[in-house]
Short mmCIF file of C-alpha atoms in Angstrom, two decimals:
data_model
loop_
_atom_site.label_atom_id
_atom_site.label_comp_id
_atom_site.label_asym_id
_atom_site.label_seq_id
_atom_site.Cartn_x
_atom_site.Cartn_y
_atom_site.Cartn_z
CA MET A 1 0.00 0.00 0.00
CA LYS A 2 0.97 3.61 -0.47
CA ILE A 3 0.14 5.55 2.71
CA VAL A 4 0.24 9.32 3.19
CA TYR A 5 0.11 10.84 6.68
CA LEU A 6 -0.99 14.44 7.21
CA MET A 7 0.29 16.41 10.20
CA ALA A 8 -0.10 20.12 10.93
CA GLY A 9 2.64 20.42 13.55
CA GLY A 10 3.93 23.86 14.42
CA GLY A 11 7.57 22.80 14.46
CA SER A 12 7.62 21.61 18.06
CA TRP A 13 8.16 17.98 19.03
CA GLY A 14 5.56 16.33 21.24
CA GLY A 15 3.34 13.29 21.61
CA LEU A 16 1.38 13.84 18.39
CA GLU A 17 4.47 14.28 16.23
CA LYS A 18 6.18 11.29 17.86
CA HIS A 19 3.10 9.17 17.21
CA VAL A 20 2.89 10.07 13.51
CA PHE A 21 6.53 9.39 12.71
CA GLU A 22 6.68 6.16 14.74
CA LEU A 23 3.52 4.89 13.04
CA ALA A 24 4.84 5.86 9.60
CA ASP A 25 8.14 4.10 10.31
CA ALA A 26 6.34 0.98 11.54
CA MET A 27 4.33 0.88 8.30
CA ALA A 28 7.48 1.36 6.24
CA ALA A 29 9.03 -1.58 8.12
CA ARG A 30 6.03 -3.63 6.99
CA ARG A 31 6.96 -2.83 3.37
CA HIS A 32 4.35 -0.14 2.76
CA ASP A 33 5.35 2.91 0.73
CA THR A 34 5.06 5.61 3.38
CA PHE A 35 4.99 9.41 3.18
CA VAL A 36 4.42 12.21 5.70
CA LEU A 37 3.08 15.58 4.51
CA ALA A 38 4.30 18.06 7.11
CA PRO A 39 6.32 21.29 7.42
CA ALA A 40 9.95 20.95 6.30
CA THR A 41 11.11 21.63 9.87
CA TYR A 42 10.28 18.00 10.69
CA GLU A 43 12.83 16.62 8.24
CA LYS A 44 15.32 16.01 11.09
CA TYR A 45 12.80 13.74 12.85
CA CYS A 46 11.83 11.74 9.77
CA PRO A 47 12.99 8.08 9.81
CA SER A 48 15.12 7.01 6.86
CA ARG A 49 12.45 4.58 5.60
CA VAL A 50 9.81 7.33 5.44
CA LYS A 51 9.64 10.08 2.82
CA LEU A 52 8.80 13.57 4.10
CA ILE A 53 6.94 15.77 1.62
CA SER A 54 7.20 19.41 2.61
CA PHE A 55 3.73 20.89 2.96
CA ASP A 56 2.73 23.57 5.45
CA LEU A 57 -0.60 22.52 6.94
CA ASN A 58 -0.29 25.38 9.44
CA LYS A 59 -1.72 27.80 6.89
CA SER A 60 -5.36 28.75 7.28
CA ARG A 61 -7.67 25.74 7.18
CA TYR A 62 -10.42 28.04 5.79
CA ASN A 63 -8.52 29.23 2.69
CA PRO A 64 -9.74 27.43 -0.48
CA LEU A 65 -6.30 27.90 -2.06
CA ASN A 66 -4.78 25.68 0.67
CA TRP A 67 -7.43 23.02 0.03
CA TYR A 68 -6.56 23.13 -3.66
CA LEU A 69 -2.81 22.81 -2.98
CA LEU A 70 -3.35 19.86 -0.65
CA ARG A 71 -5.64 18.13 -3.15
CA ARG A 72 -3.03 18.63 -5.89
CA LYS A 73 -0.32 17.03 -3.69
CA LEU A 74 -2.52 14.04 -2.97
CA VAL A 75 -3.49 13.57 -6.61
CA ALA A 76 0.19 13.62 -7.56
CA LEU A 77 1.04 10.99 -4.94
CA GLN A 78 -1.96 8.73 -5.72
CA PRO A 79 -2.03 7.02 -2.31
CA ASP A 80 -4.20 4.10 -1.27
CA ILE A 81 -4.65 5.57 2.24
CA VAL A 82 -4.60 9.19 3.43
CA HIS A 83 -4.39 9.35 7.23
CA ALA A 84 -4.82 12.75 8.89
CA HIS A 85 -3.82 13.26 12.52
CA ALA A 86 -5.64 15.66 14.83
CA ALA A 87 -8.37 18.20 14.07
CA LYS A 88 -6.64 20.67 11.74
CA ALA A 89 -5.21 18.05 9.40
CA ALA A 90 -8.55 16.19 9.39
CA GLN A 91 -10.44 19.37 8.56
CA MET A 92 -8.02 20.26 5.76
CA LEU A 93 -8.44 16.77 4.29
CA ALA A 94 -12.24 16.89 4.58
CA ARG A 95 -12.33 20.26 2.78
CA SER A 96 -9.76 19.44 0.08
CA GLY A 97 -11.07 15.99 -0.70
CA TRP A 98 -8.85 13.11 -1.79
CA PRO A 99 -8.26 11.03 -4.94
CA GLU A 100 -11.16 8.79 -5.91
CA THR A 101 -9.03 5.66 -5.59
CA ALA A 102 -7.90 6.53 -2.04
CA TYR A 103 -9.52 6.10 1.37
CA ALA A 104 -9.41 8.80 4.03
CA ILE A 105 -8.93 8.29 7.76
CA GLY A 106 -8.64 10.76 10.60
CA THR A 107 -7.32 10.13 14.11
CA ALA A 108 -8.66 12.24 16.99
CA HIS A 109 -6.00 12.63 19.67
CA ASN A 110 -7.60 14.99 22.19
CA ILE A 111 -10.89 15.91 23.86
CA LYS A 112 -12.57 18.73 21.90
CA SER A 113 -15.91 20.52 21.86
CA HIS A 114 -16.83 18.82 18.56
CA TYR A 115 -15.44 16.41 15.96
CA ASN A 116 -17.39 17.48 12.87
CA GLU A 117 -14.26 17.44 10.70
CA TYR A 118 -14.27 13.62 10.84
CA ARG A 119 -17.84 13.16 9.52
CA THR A 120 -17.00 12.84 5.82
CA LEU A 121 -13.91 10.64 6.16
CA ASP A 122 -14.16 6.91 5.50
CA ILE A 123 -13.16 5.93 9.05
CA ALA A 124 -12.48 7.85 12.26
CA ILE A 125 -9.95 6.56 14.77
CA ALA A 126 -9.87 7.65 18.42
CA VAL A 127 -6.97 7.08 20.83
CA SER A 128 -9.37 6.35 23.69
CA ASN A 129 -12.94 5.22 24.29
CA GLN A 130 -13.56 8.57 25.98
CA ILE A 131 -12.88 10.39 22.69
CA ALA A 132 -14.61 7.77 20.52
CA ALA A 133 -17.90 8.32 22.33
CA HIS A 134 -18.08 11.90 21.03
CA ILE A 135 -17.19 11.43 17.34
CA PRO A 136 -20.27 11.71 15.04
CA HIS A 137 -19.26 8.96 12.61
CA GLN A 138 -20.84 5.59 11.85
CA ASP A 139 -17.45 3.84 11.77
CA VAL A 140 -15.26 4.82 14.73
CA ARG A 141 -12.38 2.57 15.77
CA VAL A 142 -10.27 2.83 18.93
CA VAL A 143 -6.51 2.35 18.58
CA HIS A 144 -4.54 3.19 21.70
CA ASN A 145 -1.19 4.94 21.46
CA GLY A 146 1.52 2.29 21.57
CA ILE A 147 5.20 2.87 22.21
CA PHE A 148 8.60 1.39 21.50
CA LEU A 149 10.18 0.19 24.75
CA PRO A 150 13.93 0.90 24.62
CA PRO A 151 16.43 -1.27 26.50
CA LEU A 152 17.40 0.10 29.90
CA ARG A 153 20.86 1.61 30.30
CA SER A 154 22.14 -0.10 33.45
CA ASP A 155 24.71 2.58 34.24
CA ILE A 156 22.01 5.28 34.29
CA VAL A 157 19.67 3.09 36.35
CA ASN A 158 22.47 2.67 38.90
CA GLU A 159 23.08 6.43 38.86
CA LYS A 160 19.41 7.11 39.69
CA LYS A 161 19.40 4.44 42.39
CA SER A 162 22.46 6.02 43.98
CA TRP A 163 20.75 9.43 43.98
CA LEU A 164 17.73 7.91 45.73
CA ILE A 165 19.75 6.31 48.54
CA GLY A 166 18.62 7.72 51.87
CA LYS A 167 15.44 9.23 50.45
CA PRO A 168 12.11 7.91 51.77
CA ARG A 169 10.06 5.35 49.89
CA PRO A 170 7.82 5.00 48.05
CA VAL A 171 9.46 6.83 45.14
CA VAL A 172 6.74 8.54 43.10
CA LEU A 173 7.27 9.98 39.62
CA ALA A 174 5.29 12.62 37.73
CA ILE A 175 6.40 13.18 34.15
CA GLY A 176 5.55 15.80 31.52
CA ARG A 177 5.93 19.32 30.30
CA LEU A 178 5.39 21.87 33.07
CA VAL A 179 2.19 23.39 31.69
CA ALA A 180 -1.29 23.86 33.16
CA ALA A 181 -2.77 20.93 31.21
CA LYS A 182 -0.55 18.49 33.10
CA GLY A 183 -1.94 19.59 36.47
CA PHE A 184 1.35 19.60 38.37
CA ASP A 185 0.28 22.78 40.16
CA ARG A 186 -2.74 21.03 41.71
CA LEU A 187 -0.64 17.94 42.43
CA LEU A 188 1.83 19.98 44.47
CA SER A 189 -0.94 22.04 46.08
CA SER A 190 -2.55 18.78 47.21
CA TRP A 191 0.55 16.72 48.00
CA PRO A 192 0.31 15.40 51.59
CA GLN A 193 2.96 17.09 53.73
CA THR A 194 3.26 13.92 55.79
CA SER A 195 3.22 11.53 52.82
CA GLY A 196 6.45 9.81 53.81
CA ALA A 197 7.24 9.54 50.10
CA THR A 198 9.72 10.99 47.63
CA LEU A 199 8.13 12.83 44.69
CA VAL A 200 10.24 13.51 41.58
CA LEU A 201 8.84 15.67 38.76
CA LEU A 202 10.54 15.21 35.38
CA GLY A 203 10.04 17.95 32.81
CA GLY A 204 10.59 21.57 31.95
CA GLY A 205 8.25 24.35 30.94
CA PRO A 206 6.66 27.71 31.73
CA GLN A 207 5.23 26.66 35.11
CA LEU A 208 8.65 25.99 36.63
CA ALA A 209 8.75 29.16 38.78
CA GLU A 210 5.15 28.66 39.90
CA LEU A 211 5.82 25.07 40.97
CA LYS A 212 8.95 26.08 42.86
CA GLY A 213 6.84 28.68 44.64
CA ILE A 214 4.24 26.08 45.70
CA ILE A 215 6.97 23.81 47.08
CA GLN A 216 8.50 26.67 49.07
CA GLN A 217 5.19 28.11 50.26
CA ARG A 218 3.94 24.71 51.48
CA ARG A 219 7.41 23.73 52.78
CA LEU A 220 7.23 20.40 51.04
CA THR A 221 10.12 18.05 51.76
CA HIS A 222 11.44 15.28 49.53
CA VAL A 223 9.79 16.88 46.48
CA TYR A 224 12.20 17.46 43.60
CA LEU A 225 11.89 19.28 40.27
CA ALA A 226 14.46 17.25 38.35
CA GLY A 227 14.11 19.03 34.99
CA GLU A 228 13.90 17.56 31.51
CA SER A 229 15.36 14.09 31.18
CA ASP A 230 16.26 11.65 28.42
CA ALA A 231 16.26 8.90 31.06
CA VAL A 232 12.51 8.51 31.68
CA HIS A 233 12.68 4.72 31.39
CA GLU A 234 15.64 4.52 33.77
CA TRP A 235 13.74 6.67 36.28
CA LEU A 236 10.72 4.37 35.94
CA ALA A 237 12.96 1.38 36.69
CA CYS A 238 13.64 2.98 40.08
CA ALA A 239 10.08 4.07 40.87
CA ASP A 240 7.33 2.54 42.98
CA LEU A 241 4.50 4.57 41.45
CA LEU A 242 3.68 7.00 38.63
CA ILE A 243 1.14 9.78 39.16
CA ILE A 244 -0.70 11.40 36.24
CA SER A 245 -2.37 14.62 37.40
CA SER A 246 -3.48 16.00 34.03
CA ARG A 247 -6.55 18.19 33.55
CA HIS A 248 -6.94 16.91 29.98
CA GLU A 249 -4.87 14.52 27.91
CA GLY A 250 -4.95 12.52 24.70
CA GLY A 251 -2.93 9.43 25.59
CA PRO A 252 -0.90 9.87 27.64
CA TYR A 253 2.27 8.13 26.50
CA VAL A 254 3.62 8.02 30.03
CA LEU A 255 0.80 5.64 31.03
CA ALA A 256 2.10 3.12 28.50
CA GLU A 257 5.71 3.72 29.52
CA ALA A 258 4.96 3.02 33.18
CA LEU A 259 2.72 -0.02 32.72
CA LEU A 260 5.15 -1.64 30.28
CA ARG A 261 7.83 -1.21 32.97
CA ASP A 262 5.56 -2.90 35.56
CA VAL A 263 5.11 0.36 37.47
CA PRO A 264 1.62 0.94 38.97
CA VAL A 265 -0.14 4.17 38.02
CA LEU A 266 -2.42 6.55 39.90
CA SER A 267 -4.20 8.95 37.59
CA THR A 268 -6.91 11.50 37.02
CA ARG A 269 -9.62 10.38 34.57
CA VAL A 270 -8.07 11.56 31.31
CA GLY A 271 -7.40 10.13 27.85
CA MET A 272 -7.12 6.35 27.65
CA VAL A 273 -6.47 6.01 31.39
CA SER A 274 -9.96 4.65 32.15
CA ASP A 275 -9.54 2.08 29.36
CA PHE A 276 -6.76 0.45 31.38
CA LEU A 277 -6.70 1.40 35.06
CA PRO A 278 -9.17 -0.02 37.59
CA GLU A 279 -11.28 2.26 39.76
CA GLU A 280 -8.86 1.92 42.70
CA CYS A 281 -6.16 3.63 40.65
CA LEU A 282 -8.26 6.61 39.53
CA LEU A 283 -8.23 9.99 41.28
CA ASN A 284 -11.11 12.41 41.79
CA ALA A 285 -9.47 15.83 41.57
CA ASP A 286 -12.54 17.95 42.31
CA THR A 287 -10.86 20.06 45.02
CA PRO A 288 -7.37 20.25 46.58
CA GLU A 289 -8.88 18.88 49.79
CA THR A 290 -10.36 15.75 48.17
CA LEU A 291 -7.19 15.13 46.16
CA ASN A 292 -5.07 15.57 49.29
CA ALA A 293 -7.15 13.01 51.18
CA GLU A 294 -7.05 10.52 48.30
CA LEU A 295 -3.30 10.82 47.88
CA ALA A 296 -2.65 10.45 51.59
CA GLN A 297 -4.76 7.29 51.73
CA LYS A 298 -3.41 5.68 48.58
CA LEU A 299 0.27 6.40 49.31
CA LYS A 300 -0.08 4.36 52.49
CA HIS A 301 -1.19 1.33 50.47
CA ILE A 302 1.27 1.08 47.56
CA SER A 303 1.14 -2.73 47.63
CA SER A 304 -2.64 -2.56 47.06
CA LEU A 305 -2.10 -0.31 44.04
CA GLN A 306 0.48 -2.72 42.65
CA ALA A 307 -2.01 -5.60 42.95
CA ALA A 308 -4.83 -3.51 41.47
CA CYS A 309 -2.67 -2.59 38.45
CA SER A 310 -1.66 -6.17 37.60
CA THR A 311 -4.48 -6.61 35.05
CA ALA A 312 -3.76 -3.19 33.54
CA ILE A 313 -0.10 -4.14 33.14
CA GLU A 314 -1.05 -7.37 31.34
CA LYS A 315 -3.45 -5.49 29.05
CA ALA A 316 -0.82 -2.82 28.32
CA LYS A 317 1.69 -5.46 27.26
CA ALA A 318 -0.88 -6.79 24.79
CA GLU A 319 -2.13 -3.44 23.44
CA LEU A 320 0.27 -0.57 24.17
CA THR A 321 3.37 -1.64 22.28
CA LEU A 322 4.29 0.03 19.01
CA ASP A 323 3.86 -3.30 17.22
CA ALA A 324 0.33 -3.77 18.62
CA MET A 325 -0.65 -0.23 17.58
CA ALA A 326 0.81 -0.70 14.09
CA SER A 327 -0.96 -4.05 13.64
CA ALA A 328 -4.32 -2.62 14.67
CA THR A 329 -3.89 0.35 12.33
CA GLU A 330 -2.70 -1.80 9.44
CA GLN A 331 -5.80 -3.99 9.79
CA ILE A 332 -7.97 -0.89 9.44
CA TYR A 333 -6.10 0.09 6.26
CA LEU A 334 -6.46 -3.41 4.81
CA SER A 335 -10.18 -3.55 5.63
CA LEU A 336 -10.67 -0.30 3.72
CA THR A 337 -8.73 -1.33 0.65
CA GLN A 338 -10.86 -4.46 0.42
CA ARG A 339 -14.05 -2.40 0.24
CA VAL A 340 -15.72 -1.77 -3.09
CA LYS A 341 -15.64 1.94 -3.95
CA ARG A 342 -19.08 3.42 -4.60
#
């Protein structure tokens, strides 16, 4: 098959961009002819087996000239599958149309107020059941975000373990960009002062000063802002628990990373979290007081969380690998190409 992916990234590198290029590379590894239409700034991220076609989908989605230019690119490529990722790319594809011999798919990655841009596509994919329930399409499939699990670097694991010597257990991780959507401000505002745990936040971003202020104002001990890290998996190998405190989320990838490393997860009800975690591992973050009480209670019973997460870990190992995600997506492509065009 010839597959074209559409992505309207703004030049930054995040979960959506990572997903598109990893999926494209996985399809190329399966001997499909794979292209990504995206701004030229993503050339440095493009795997060698994938062809990047420079096209700026960041231009206005309401300009008919941009629809025409996109349609012309697609006609020239003559793909079997056109797969748009996120709302803007899906809307551009819906407005431009696609070659008569091709099939169009759109993946919704985040909670939105509406998903009308997916109505006219052949199939809509959602990354969680939560999102799927709101897409007005007769054929919605759920494919969870899978990841590649890199081998652990033993020297870095040992380095992290050495740093943790003498610090209280359990060791709790929170991982992500320091922005409001991730909810680290409410996590720190609700963190039990007598938790008896070590909390390590990995990530950088515009909320750094605010989070430092919360730690100082509340006089929190054994809470560390460790900055951005390329050793997330090594940190997870040293952790007893991952906390996801997000206000809204598409995946998140870190859920897969933790479960595939056999680390239990405590999370707010975002993204695909409820598709995997049992009720005992879900947080109700209505107020700082309720979150504080929940955290205090659950941190005292880490072994119970580990037992509760055992089924989620088994399910993650079956569904949240890159290979599982690629297989599920490939089956959708194949089912479309076997349809008779009307």
